[in-house]
């Protein structure tokens, strides 16, 4: 028998205080019945004596302190799952909103998950070919990795993410895959772009979508990514699928968190975000990975727009400390019409070293990668110098580097959103670009590799 | 023991308040709720105790029971520590895996060490011997390279009444000691020690031997001593963790304790998979045999993060007390500080800088002060050392961050990682202009004696050249490269060689990941030889362009990839090539 309380004491912002309750526990899910009969959801944030502080997921409009009823369910927020979630669209709270039939759940899962035992993880090392040179060649993605896209307002992160979702594959394997997509406070148009792209490619059949749009309740956003990840965990670790999770936009998530924190009058950390933002984000991101006893994997691509393109803003900053690298989009490259405008130097994939090389991509991969990185870095320095002092001020070698930097952006990075390059093509373009230099400049590549690959792709200078 | 039972009145995330706890002590471990979640009392007001819970508190509510165990959070110290991976409160993760599967369930109750496993105990004392606390009464071959000494626990001394030999578990009695007051103490291999208390020693000494890490930029320019303290601050992506892993792999210490504090799960998995494969360059045995791992990954409960640092350093101190040199790596202390901040916020304490509690600095100082070179307890004056290296992850990579600043006031070595170097793929990205080591004089003395008498001179030359480079770069930025004189260009070229051929070191290359002192000196020597000989060639009329493009320079660049055994003959060849090519250059260019 579930008890009903009519003892709402106060409602302020997303918080509500209920008096004289018993047997209510931390993190428990509840619902509020408005006088009109409408149902809203809430979650226990704090138990203090017989008072509980709850967080409302939806708007507080219409809640009447005397006439509204509150019920608690004795369990936390759960998601009903079955294999039928693929091809379906859910709200940010996990209820189907596509007009389709009710789901017959195989089981109900607590959306908070539980930490993965590091002793039970499998180190991700399976190369995923995204068909995008700047990623495959230089910031390689592997199965089970969490690799965010750091973007800014107006940058084409959605196109890039859709391209990855469309092209990503593990070569020589035909495993079951699925996409879980969580829209966290993004606009209808952006969500629609993803949905129609999935539809166009037929991927929609293998996709579960969790949609919280910009005009949906902000606090609901705190559960949306957890819903999506719970679905992903079920598909990956129960059903053995390889799941690609796209979360967009994490900045909206963090803002919802800040709203609740501010309403609770917690001591704020940087820029008003709560001190536990790191821990909170980690409980999302760390759900990606592979486990020893399961065939499946969760590869995660969170997208976040950096306020003012500032990488040291708390959200990208803390994200970067948790995720295994980042793909950074650059406004400067975007203006130069480089598509996708990936700034490869500050981008990074921490797991690349175990995912590349002989048997995975090609033996020369590591060398070419390091050489391209350092040559491009030096080329950009040279170009900077050139803008101040003019070309004449550069040494002969630096002129080559400046030329290389331009060619690199044009040929290597800028490939458009439709081109799907194999990793061999990517590596060969790398060699072609490197042939600009005399051999003595190629210090990062083993001589045997230079002998084998450089001559194949062009005359030595 | 006074077990007190209370009931919960308040739950706010990892902090709960229970009443009826008047009999409990501060910092007692308690069991919370039906699931017996583990927590620790961190504040007492009247009969109300504030408890930080080391596990997720969902489903805990008012009226749930809280039982105090009457003992503070303690580490189990006995054979079985090495090669094991523990969580922040010393629960073995492999064991948890066998109980709760690949995710960590709540309320799993396991002993830290295996109480049933038999160990072959070899006594080194006989009946009638007088022993005091810290004396070794025997040993167990814990792994093929480490003899785990069984020490007389703190507070016990007297005469050995009996001692056994053979196979025992860590909880079996292996000896009896008649204390001065005629009471008889039974000794087991297992000792417990409260993690927040420093383990005692006789005297602290000042560190004199460098800890050889095999990393050129560290050993040569910014050395750390055995018993010293160091901090590695750096923004994300600058390679903190790779540096920490390199140190854990190659440092010439007996025992390594590696704490993954609030970091990525996959990084710990990487260590777990990689270390058993790697061979210690000195013993030739697996590196795992000397390693203890503590993992509180970022998705594990935040309160246990605070404890993980203490658990780690207590285990490290225990091995130090056996007379071993121990290194502890904590990655990252910022996450630990954030855990402090979170608990402090929930206790509604007045915040200090950026919301961190006012006691942040003193807590950090307490941690680093547990490092040091000491004369251990016991009658044989064993010397043990404990080196502490903490990574710091400052917000936005800004080292004005309170955790960095508080750390820098304590530690003696600062390896500042630089993201602009990392973008350039200059690894390890330790910035040579901002980093420092206060041990430099001690290290110079040791290196001059043990490696080469000119070591300190070479080191100074390196630093000078790098400093000159920075100044010249400024000039180039203003007036261009062409305005430099030939000797200045040479300085730039040599400095580039120092950066690329010496300071850069590839952690993922089988040869380059470790360089002995001798090899480091050899490469430094050949770079400076190039400098001196080029200066002479310039004076004799060689063109700076010819020198810059000298083919032998490529040979210098390859030196780091040459095996230790072949390095001498290789460098001799390079030296000969330098002579030949430079004198040829001088002749040809002056003839033009």
PDB file of N, CA and C in Angstrom, chain A residues 24-27 46-49 114-121 123 270 276 278 282 286 291-292 311 317 320-324 326 345-347 350 354 373 378 381 389 392-393 443-444, chain B residues 9-11 13 56-62 93 97 102-104 234-237 262 264-266 269-270 298-300 335 342 393-396 423-425 476 478 480-482 496 500 504:
ATOM      1  N   UNK A  24      10.707   7.053   3.797  1.00  0.00           N
ATOM      2  CA  UNK A  24      11.152   7.516   2.492  1.00  0.00           C
ATOM      3  C   UNK A  24      12.674   7.512   2.496  1.00  0.00           C
ATOM      4  N   UNK A  25      13.272   7.068   1.407  1.00  0.00           N
ATOM      5  CA  UNK A  25      14.719   6.934   1.396  1.00  0.00           C
ATOM      6  C   UNK A  25      15.344   7.848   0.357  1.00  0.00           C
ATOM      7  N   UNK A  26      16.623   8.027   0.513  1.00  0.00           N
ATOM      8  CA  UNK A  26      17.399   8.889  -0.387  1.00  0.00           C
ATOM      9  C   UNK A  26      17.300   8.375  -1.818  1.00  0.00           C
ATOM     10  N   UNK A  27      17.139   9.290  -2.767  1.00  0.00           N
ATOM     11  CA  UNK A  27      17.109   8.961  -4.196  1.00  0.00           C
ATOM     12  C   UNK A  27      15.848   8.239  -4.653  1.00  0.00           C
ATOM     13  N   UNK A  46      17.103  14.788  -0.228  1.00  0.00           N
ATOM     14  CA  UNK A  46      17.606  14.830   1.134  1.00  0.00           C
ATOM     15  C   UNK A  46      16.498  14.378   2.073  1.00  0.00           C
ATOM     16  N   UNK A  47      16.884  13.567   3.043  1.00  0.00           N
ATOM     17  CA  UNK A  47      15.940  13.176   4.081  1.00  0.00           C
ATOM     18  C   UNK A  47      16.439  13.822   5.357  1.00  0.00           C
ATOM     19  N   UNK A  48      15.603  14.619   6.014  1.00  0.00           N
ATOM     20  CA  UNK A  48      16.045  15.248   7.254  1.00  0.00           C
ATOM     21  C   UNK A  48      14.938  15.079   8.278  1.00  0.00           C
ATOM     22  N   UNK A  49      15.147  14.131   9.169  1.00  0.00           N
ATOM     23  CA  UNK A  49      14.091  13.801  10.113  1.00  0.00           C
ATOM     24  C   UNK A  49      12.888  13.308   9.331  1.00  0.00           C
ATOM     25  N   UNK A 114      25.787   1.221 -11.602  1.00  0.00           N
ATOM     26  CA  UNK A 114      26.732   1.105 -10.491  1.00  0.00           C
ATOM     27  C   UNK A 114      28.129   1.084 -11.087  1.00  0.00           C
ATOM     28  N   UNK A 115      29.116   1.503 -10.311  1.00  0.00           N
ATOM     29  CA  UNK A 115      30.460   1.639 -10.883  1.00  0.00           C
ATOM     30  C   UNK A 115      30.987   0.320 -11.445  1.00  0.00           C
ATOM     31  N   UNK A 116      31.700   0.413 -12.557  1.00  0.00           N
ATOM     32  CA  UNK A 116      32.299  -0.787 -13.130  1.00  0.00           C
ATOM     33  C   UNK A 116      33.595  -1.079 -12.382  1.00  0.00           C
ATOM     34  N   UNK A 117      33.754  -2.304 -11.994  1.00  0.00           N
ATOM     35  CA  UNK A 117      34.974  -2.725 -11.303  1.00  0.00           C
ATOM     36  C   UNK A 117      36.146  -2.649 -12.282  1.00  0.00           C
ATOM     37  N   UNK A 118      37.165  -1.829 -11.969  1.00  0.00           N
ATOM     38  CA  UNK A 118      38.269  -1.713 -12.941  1.00  0.00           C
ATOM     39  C   UNK A 118      38.955  -3.058 -13.198  1.00  0.00           C
ATOM     40  N   UNK A 119      38.848  -3.965 -12.246  1.00  0.00           N
ATOM     41  CA  UNK A 119      39.455  -5.279 -12.457  1.00  0.00           C
ATOM     42  C   UNK A 119      38.628  -6.113 -13.436  1.00  0.00           C
ATOM     43  N   UNK A 120      37.421  -5.660 -13.761  1.00  0.00           N
ATOM     44  CA  UNK A 120      36.573  -6.423 -14.678  1.00  0.00           C
ATOM     45  C   UNK A 120      36.458  -5.762 -16.037  1.00  0.00           C
ATOM     46  N   UNK A 121      37.170  -4.650 -16.207  1.00  0.00           N
ATOM     47  CA  UNK A 121      37.123  -3.981 -17.509  1.00  0.00           C
ATOM     48  C   UNK A 121      38.086  -4.654 -18.480  1.00  0.00           C
ATOM     49  N   UNK A 123      40.541  -3.602 -21.584  1.00  0.00           N
ATOM     50  CA  UNK A 123      41.095  -2.362 -22.116  1.00  0.00           C
ATOM     51  C   UNK A 123      40.680  -2.214 -23.572  1.00  0.00           C
ATOM     52  N   UNK A 270      33.438  26.605  -9.373  1.00  0.00           N
ATOM     53  CA  UNK A 270      33.732  27.588 -10.405  1.00  0.00           C
ATOM     54  C   UNK A 270      32.492  27.928 -11.223  1.00  0.00           C
ATOM     55  N   UNK A 276      30.531  19.192  -7.013  1.00  0.00           N
ATOM     56  CA  UNK A 276      30.553  17.779  -7.371  1.00  0.00           C
ATOM     57  C   UNK A 276      30.334  17.561  -8.869  1.00  0.00           C
ATOM     58  N   UNK A 278      32.423  17.357 -11.256  1.00  0.00           N
ATOM     59  CA  UNK A 278      33.357  16.342 -11.759  1.00  0.00           C
ATOM     60  C   UNK A 278      32.829  14.934 -11.482  1.00  0.00           C
ATOM     61  N   UNK A 282      31.490  12.244 -14.153  1.00  0.00           N
ATOM     62  CA  UNK A 282      32.206  10.967 -14.222  1.00  0.00           C
ATOM     63  C   UNK A 282      31.246   9.790 -14.145  1.00  0.00           C
ATOM     64  N   UNK A 286      31.916   7.446 -17.250  1.00  0.00           N
ATOM     65  CA  UNK A 286      32.592   6.188 -16.937  1.00  0.00           C
ATOM     66  C   UNK A 286      31.728   4.962 -17.253  1.00  0.00           C
ATOM     67  N   UNK A 291      33.540  -4.853 -20.847  1.00  0.00           N
ATOM     68  CA  UNK A 291      33.695  -5.675 -19.664  1.00  0.00           C
ATOM     69  C   UNK A 291      34.147  -7.067 -20.066  1.00  0.00           C
ATOM     70  N   UNK A 292      34.849  -7.691 -19.149  1.00  0.00           N
ATOM     71  CA  UNK A 292      35.429  -9.006 -19.423  1.00  0.00           C
ATOM     72  C   UNK A 292      34.413 -10.061 -19.855  1.00  0.00           C
ATOM     73  N   UNK A 311      38.066  26.620 -23.709  1.00  0.00           N
ATOM     74  CA  UNK A 311      38.333  25.246 -23.307  1.00  0.00           C
ATOM     75  C   UNK A 311      38.550  25.113 -21.804  1.00  0.00           C
ATOM     76  N   UNK A 317      36.507  21.554 -19.320  1.00  0.00           N
ATOM     77  CA  UNK A 317      37.695  21.267 -18.516  1.00  0.00           C
ATOM     78  C   UNK A 317      37.525  19.963 -17.744  1.00  0.00           C
ATOM     79  N   UNK A 320      37.277  16.952 -20.022  1.00  0.00           N
ATOM     80  CA  UNK A 320      38.575  16.523 -20.542  1.00  0.00           C
ATOM     81  C   UNK A 320      39.364  15.707 -19.543  1.00  0.00           C
ATOM     82  N   UNK A 321      39.166  15.976 -18.257  1.00  0.00           N
ATOM     83  CA  UNK A 321      39.875  15.199 -17.245  1.00  0.00           C
ATOM     84  C   UNK A 321      39.293  13.793 -17.089  1.00  0.00           C
ATOM     85  N   UNK A 322      38.056  13.588 -17.552  1.00  0.00           N
ATOM     86  CA  UNK A 322      37.431  12.270 -17.363  1.00  0.00           C
ATOM     87  C   UNK A 322      37.492  11.443 -18.639  1.00  0.00           C
ATOM     88  N   UNK A 323      37.220  12.092 -19.767  1.00  0.00           N
ATOM     89  CA  UNK A 323      37.118  11.329 -21.001  1.00  0.00           C
ATOM     90  C   UNK A 323      38.499  10.957 -21.519  1.00  0.00           C
ATOM     91  N   UNK A 324      38.497  10.083 -22.485  1.00  0.00           N
ATOM     92  CA  UNK A 324      39.772   9.603 -23.013  1.00  0.00           C
ATOM     93  C   UNK A 324      40.140  10.388 -24.257  1.00  0.00           C
ATOM     94  N   UNK A 326      39.707  14.222 -26.624  1.00  0.00           N
ATOM     95  CA  UNK A 326      38.667  15.117 -27.103  1.00  0.00           C
ATOM     96  C   UNK A 326      38.946  15.453 -28.559  1.00  0.00           C
ATOM     97  N   UNK A 345      45.663  19.633 -33.354  1.00  0.00           N
ATOM     98  CA  UNK A 345      46.698  19.746 -32.327  1.00  0.00           C
ATOM     99  C   UNK A 345      46.150  19.614 -30.908  1.00  0.00           C
ATOM    100  N   UNK A 346      45.149  20.394 -30.520  1.00  0.00           N
ATOM    101  CA  UNK A 346      44.620  20.192 -29.172  1.00  0.00           C
ATOM    102  C   UNK A 346      43.675  18.995 -29.079  1.00  0.00           C
ATOM    103  N   UNK A 347      43.348  18.355 -30.173  1.00  0.00           N
ATOM    104  CA  UNK A 347      42.542  17.139 -30.102  1.00  0.00           C
ATOM    105  C   UNK A 347      43.440  15.994 -29.671  1.00  0.00           C
ATOM    106  N   UNK A 350      43.326   9.328 -26.198  1.00  0.00           N
ATOM    107  CA  UNK A 350      44.270   8.697 -25.284  1.00  0.00           C
ATOM    108  C   UNK A 350      44.432   7.215 -25.528  1.00  0.00           C
ATOM    109  N   UNK A 354      47.014   1.881 -28.395  1.00  0.00           N
ATOM    110  CA  UNK A 354      46.752   0.444 -28.365  1.00  0.00           C
ATOM    111  C   UNK A 354      45.836   0.025 -29.497  1.00  0.00           C
ATOM    112  N   UNK A 373      51.768  15.311 -36.684  1.00  0.00           N
ATOM    113  CA  UNK A 373      51.502  16.207 -35.564  1.00  0.00           C
ATOM    114  C   UNK A 373      52.614  17.231 -35.409  1.00  0.00           C
ATOM    115  N   UNK A 378      54.817  22.696 -36.088  1.00  0.00           N
ATOM    116  CA  UNK A 378      55.894  23.596 -36.491  1.00  0.00           C
ATOM    117  C   UNK A 378      55.434  24.469 -37.658  1.00  0.00           C
ATOM    118  N   UNK A 381      53.468  27.336 -36.342  1.00  0.00           N
ATOM    119  CA  UNK A 381      54.363  28.355 -35.765  1.00  0.00           C
ATOM    120  C   UNK A 381      54.980  29.200 -36.864  1.00  0.00           C
ATOM    121  N   UNK A 389      56.234  38.842 -39.690  1.00  0.00           N
ATOM    122  CA  UNK A 389      57.470  39.349 -40.299  1.00  0.00           C
ATOM    123  C   UNK A 389      57.546  39.191 -41.815  1.00  0.00           C
ATOM    124  N   UNK A 392      59.888  36.392 -46.011  1.00  0.00           N
ATOM    125  CA  UNK A 392      61.340  36.471 -46.127  1.00  0.00           C
ATOM    126  C   UNK A 392      62.038  36.129 -44.817  1.00  0.00           C
ATOM    127  N   UNK A 393      61.347  36.339 -43.704  1.00  0.00           N
ATOM    128  CA  UNK A 393      61.991  36.117 -42.414  1.00  0.00           C
ATOM    129  C   UNK A 393      62.144  34.639 -42.078  1.00  0.00           C
ATOM    130  N   UNK A 443      62.040  12.886 -38.543  1.00  0.00           N
ATOM    131  CA  UNK A 443      62.730  12.259 -37.414  1.00  0.00           C
ATOM    132  C   UNK A 443      61.835  11.309 -36.635  1.00  0.00           C
ATOM    133  N   UNK A 444      60.524  11.460 -36.764  1.00  0.00           N
ATOM    134  CA  UNK A 444      59.623  10.680 -35.911  1.00  0.00           C
ATOM    135  C   UNK A 444      59.317   9.300 -36.479  1.00  0.00           C
TER     136      UNK A 444
ATOM    137  N   UNK B   9      18.891  10.044  11.023  1.00  0.00           N
ATOM    138  CA  UNK B   9      17.914  11.117  10.986  1.00  0.00           C
ATOM    139  C   UNK B   9      17.986  11.923   9.702  1.00  0.00           C
ATOM    140  N   UNK B  10      19.130  11.885   9.030  1.00  0.00           N
ATOM    141  CA  UNK B  10      19.259  12.730   7.853  1.00  0.00           C
ATOM    142  C   UNK B  10      20.123  12.033   6.800  1.00  0.00           C
ATOM    143  N   UNK B  11      19.729  12.142   5.555  1.00  0.00           N
ATOM    144  CA  UNK B  11      20.543  11.612   4.467  1.00  0.00           C
ATOM    145  C   UNK B  11      20.691  12.696   3.411  1.00  0.00           C
ATOM    146  N   UNK B  13      23.048  12.761   0.175  1.00  0.00           N
ATOM    147  CA  UNK B  13      24.129  12.202  -0.639  1.00  0.00           C
ATOM    148  C   UNK B  13      25.016  11.306   0.210  1.00  0.00           C
ATOM    149  N   UNK B  56      27.404   4.337  -2.333  1.00  0.00           N
ATOM    150  CA  UNK B  56      26.213   5.054  -2.778  1.00  0.00           C
ATOM    151  C   UNK B  56      25.080   4.858  -1.756  1.00  0.00           C
ATOM    152  N   UNK B  57      24.390   5.965  -1.400  1.00  0.00           N
ATOM    153  CA  UNK B  57      23.422   5.882  -0.308  1.00  0.00           C
ATOM    154  C   UNK B  57      21.965   5.808  -0.756  1.00  0.00           C
ATOM    155  N   UNK B  58      21.718   5.565  -2.043  1.00  0.00           N
ATOM    156  CA  UNK B  58      20.328   5.434  -2.495  1.00  0.00           C
ATOM    157  C   UNK B  58      19.616   4.373  -1.667  1.00  0.00           C
ATOM    158  N   UNK B  59      18.379   4.648  -1.322  1.00  0.00           N
ATOM    159  CA  UNK B  59      17.598   3.639  -0.606  1.00  0.00           C
ATOM    160  C   UNK B  59      17.806   3.675   0.898  1.00  0.00           C
ATOM    161  N   UNK B  60      18.636   4.603   1.378  1.00  0.00           N
ATOM    162  CA  UNK B  60      18.814   4.753   2.821  1.00  0.00           C
ATOM    163  C   UNK B  60      17.849   5.833   3.293  1.00  0.00           C
ATOM    164  N   UNK B  61      17.202   5.589   4.403  1.00  0.00           N
ATOM    165  CA  UNK B  61      16.234   6.582   4.868  1.00  0.00           C
ATOM    166  C   UNK B  61      16.237   6.698   6.373  1.00  0.00           C
ATOM    167  N   UNK B  62      15.341   7.540   6.847  1.00  0.00           N
ATOM    168  CA  UNK B  62      15.239   7.808   8.285  1.00  0.00           C
ATOM    169  C   UNK B  62      14.932   6.519   9.046  1.00  0.00           C
ATOM    170  N   UNK B  93      39.576  -5.754  -5.314  1.00  0.00           N
ATOM    171  CA  UNK B  93      38.611  -5.661  -6.408  1.00  0.00           C
ATOM    172  C   UNK B  93      38.403  -6.995  -7.115  1.00  0.00           C
ATOM    173  N   UNK B  97      34.851  -8.714  -7.578  1.00  0.00           N
ATOM    174  CA  UNK B  97      34.384  -9.173  -8.893  1.00  0.00           C
ATOM    175  C   UNK B  97      33.799 -10.579  -8.792  1.00  0.00           C
ATOM    176  N   UNK B 102      30.753  -7.816 -12.691  1.00  0.00           N
ATOM    177  CA  UNK B 102      31.627  -6.787 -13.235  1.00  0.00           C
ATOM    178  C   UNK B 102      31.292  -5.392 -12.741  1.00  0.00           C
ATOM    179  N   UNK B 103      30.132  -5.218 -12.116  1.00  0.00           N
ATOM    180  CA  UNK B 103      29.875  -3.929 -11.484  1.00  0.00           C
ATOM    181  C   UNK B 103      29.989  -4.095  -9.977  1.00  0.00           C
ATOM    182  N   UNK B 104      30.320  -3.009  -9.306  1.00  0.00           N
ATOM    183  CA  UNK B 104      30.527  -3.105  -7.867  1.00  0.00           C
ATOM    184  C   UNK B 104      29.201  -2.903  -7.156  1.00  0.00           C
ATOM    185  N   UNK B 234      49.329  19.666 -14.314  1.00  0.00           N
ATOM    186  CA  UNK B 234      49.208  19.883 -15.752  1.00  0.00           C
ATOM    187  C   UNK B 234      47.772  19.799 -16.184  1.00  0.00           C
ATOM    188  N   UNK B 235      47.422  20.525 -17.246  1.00  0.00           N
ATOM    189  CA  UNK B 235      46.061  20.449 -17.754  1.00  0.00           C
ATOM    190  C   UNK B 235      45.784  19.069 -18.352  1.00  0.00           C
ATOM    191  N   UNK B 236      44.546  18.796 -18.686  1.00  0.00           N
ATOM    192  CA  UNK B 236      44.255  17.481 -19.246  1.00  0.00           C
ATOM    193  C   UNK B 236      44.904  17.355 -20.614  1.00  0.00           C
ATOM    194  N   UNK B 237      45.319  16.145 -20.931  1.00  0.00           N
ATOM    195  CA  UNK B 237      45.945  15.918 -22.227  1.00  0.00           C
ATOM    196  C   UNK B 237      47.422  16.249 -22.243  1.00  0.00           C
ATOM    197  N   UNK B 262      40.166   8.891  -8.251  1.00  0.00           N
ATOM    198  CA  UNK B 262      39.206   9.658  -9.033  1.00  0.00           C
ATOM    199  C   UNK B 262      39.582   9.775 -10.487  1.00  0.00           C
ATOM    200  N   UNK B 264      40.316   7.680 -14.472  1.00  0.00           N
ATOM    201  CA  UNK B 264      39.571   6.838 -15.403  1.00  0.00           C
ATOM    202  C   UNK B 264      39.727   5.343 -15.080  1.00  0.00           C
ATOM    203  N   UNK B 265      38.619   4.621 -15.222  1.00  0.00           N
ATOM    204  CA  UNK B 265      38.654   3.186 -14.995  1.00  0.00           C
ATOM    205  C   UNK B 265      39.604   2.475 -15.935  1.00  0.00           C
ATOM    206  N   UNK B 266      39.593   2.910 -17.199  1.00  0.00           N
ATOM    207  CA  UNK B 266      40.431   2.230 -18.177  1.00  0.00           C
ATOM    208  C   UNK B 266      41.920   2.379 -17.880  1.00  0.00           C
ATOM    209  N   UNK B 269      42.742  -0.320 -15.528  1.00  0.00           N
ATOM    210  CA  UNK B 269      42.731  -1.573 -16.262  1.00  0.00           C
ATOM    211  C   UNK B 269      44.023  -1.719 -17.065  1.00  0.00           C
ATOM    212  N   UNK B 270      44.443  -0.608 -17.648  1.00  0.00           N
ATOM    213  CA  UNK B 270      45.675  -0.607 -18.420  1.00  0.00           C
ATOM    214  C   UNK B 270      46.848  -1.042 -17.550  1.00  0.00           C
ATOM    215  N   UNK B 298      36.702   7.379 -11.047  1.00  0.00           N
ATOM    216  CA  UNK B 298      35.864   8.557 -10.839  1.00  0.00           C
ATOM    217  C   UNK B 298      34.391   8.221 -10.695  1.00  0.00           C
ATOM    218  N   UNK B 299      33.976   7.003 -11.110  1.00  0.00           N
ATOM    219  CA  UNK B 299      32.563   6.670 -10.929  1.00  0.00           C
ATOM    220  C   UNK B 299      32.304   5.985  -9.593  1.00  0.00           C
ATOM    221  N   UNK B 300      33.364   5.722  -8.823  1.00  0.00           N
ATOM    222  CA  UNK B 300      33.150   5.121  -7.506  1.00  0.00           C
ATOM    223  C   UNK B 300      32.803   6.230  -6.510  1.00  0.00           C
ATOM    224  N   UNK B 335      41.555  15.333  -7.273  1.00  0.00           N
ATOM    225  CA  UNK B 335      40.275  14.635  -7.066  1.00  0.00           C
ATOM    226  C   UNK B 335      40.061  14.366  -5.586  1.00  0.00           C
ATOM    227  N   UNK B 342      33.723  18.395  -1.325  1.00  0.00           N
ATOM    228  CA  UNK B 342      32.332  17.960  -1.367  1.00  0.00           C
ATOM    229  C   UNK B 342      31.815  17.653   0.039  1.00  0.00           C
ATOM    230  N   UNK B 393      45.589  18.097 -10.979  1.00  0.00           N
ATOM    231  CA  UNK B 393      44.841  18.459 -12.189  1.00  0.00           C
ATOM    232  C   UNK B 393      44.167  19.798 -11.963  1.00  0.00           C
ATOM    233  N   UNK B 394      44.873  20.888 -12.191  1.00  0.00           N
ATOM    234  CA  UNK B 394      44.286  22.193 -11.893  1.00  0.00           C
ATOM    235  C   UNK B 394      43.154  22.527 -12.850  1.00  0.00           C
ATOM    236  N   UNK B 395      42.157  23.234 -12.339  1.00  0.00           N
ATOM    237  CA  UNK B 395      41.031  23.638 -13.174  1.00  0.00           C
ATOM    238  C   UNK B 395      41.526  24.533 -14.293  1.00  0.00           C
ATOM    239  N   UNK B 396      41.168  24.193 -15.505  1.00  0.00           N
ATOM    240  CA  UNK B 396      41.564  25.002 -16.650  1.00  0.00           C
ATOM    241  C   UNK B 396      43.059  25.017 -16.897  1.00  0.00           C
ATOM    242  N   UNK B 423      50.773  19.610 -27.419  1.00  0.00           N
ATOM    243  CA  UNK B 423      50.187  19.749 -28.760  1.00  0.00           C
ATOM    244  C   UNK B 423      51.230  19.437 -29.817  1.00  0.00           C
ATOM    245  N   UNK B 424      52.475  19.766 -29.484  1.00  0.00           N
ATOM    246  CA  UNK B 424      53.577  19.558 -30.405  1.00  0.00           C
ATOM    247  C   UNK B 424      54.070  18.123 -30.344  1.00  0.00           C
ATOM    248  N   UNK B 425      53.424  17.339 -29.520  1.00  0.00           N
ATOM    249  CA  UNK B 425      53.824  15.964 -29.256  1.00  0.00           C
ATOM    250  C   UNK B 425      55.238  15.912 -28.701  1.00  0.00           C
ATOM    251  N   UNK B 476      63.847  36.270 -32.528  1.00  0.00           N
ATOM    252  CA  UNK B 476      63.374  35.804 -33.834  1.00  0.00           C
ATOM    253  C   UNK B 476      61.950  36.296 -34.080  1.00  0.00           C
ATOM    254  N   UNK B 478      60.670  38.951 -33.092  1.00  0.00           N
ATOM    255  CA  UNK B 478      60.626  40.384 -33.380  1.00  0.00           C
ATOM    256  C   UNK B 478      61.240  40.731 -34.725  1.00  0.00           C
ATOM    257  N   UNK B 480      63.030  38.334 -36.933  1.00  0.00           N
ATOM    258  CA  UNK B 480      63.215  37.297 -37.943  1.00  0.00           C
ATOM    259  C   UNK B 480      64.509  36.510 -37.765  1.00  0.00           C
ATOM    260  N   UNK B 481      64.503  35.379 -38.419  1.00  0.00           N
ATOM    261  CA  UNK B 481      65.555  34.392 -38.253  1.00  0.00           C
ATOM    262  C   UNK B 481      66.861  34.870 -38.868  1.00  0.00           C
ATOM    263  N   UNK B 482      66.758  35.591 -39.995  1.00  0.00           N
ATOM    264  CA  UNK B 482      67.948  35.977 -40.749  1.00  0.00           C
ATOM    265  C   UNK B 482      68.863  36.933 -40.006  1.00  0.00           C
ATOM    266  N   UNK B 496      67.685  22.824 -30.036  1.00  0.00           N
ATOM    267  CA  UNK B 496      66.664  21.983 -30.667  1.00  0.00           C
ATOM    268  C   UNK B 496      67.045  20.514 -30.503  1.00  0.00           C
ATOM    269  N   UNK B 500      64.780  17.768 -28.841  1.00  0.00           N
ATOM    270  CA  UNK B 500      64.227  16.652 -29.621  1.00  0.00           C
ATOM    271  C   UNK B 500      64.960  15.343 -29.366  1.00  0.00           C
ATOM    272  N   UNK B 504      62.855  14.811 -25.250  1.00  0.00           N
ATOM    273  CA  UNK B 504      61.715  14.012 -25.714  1.00  0.00           C
ATOM    274  C   UNK B 504      62.037  12.543 -25.517  1.00  0.00           C
TER     275      UNK B 504
END
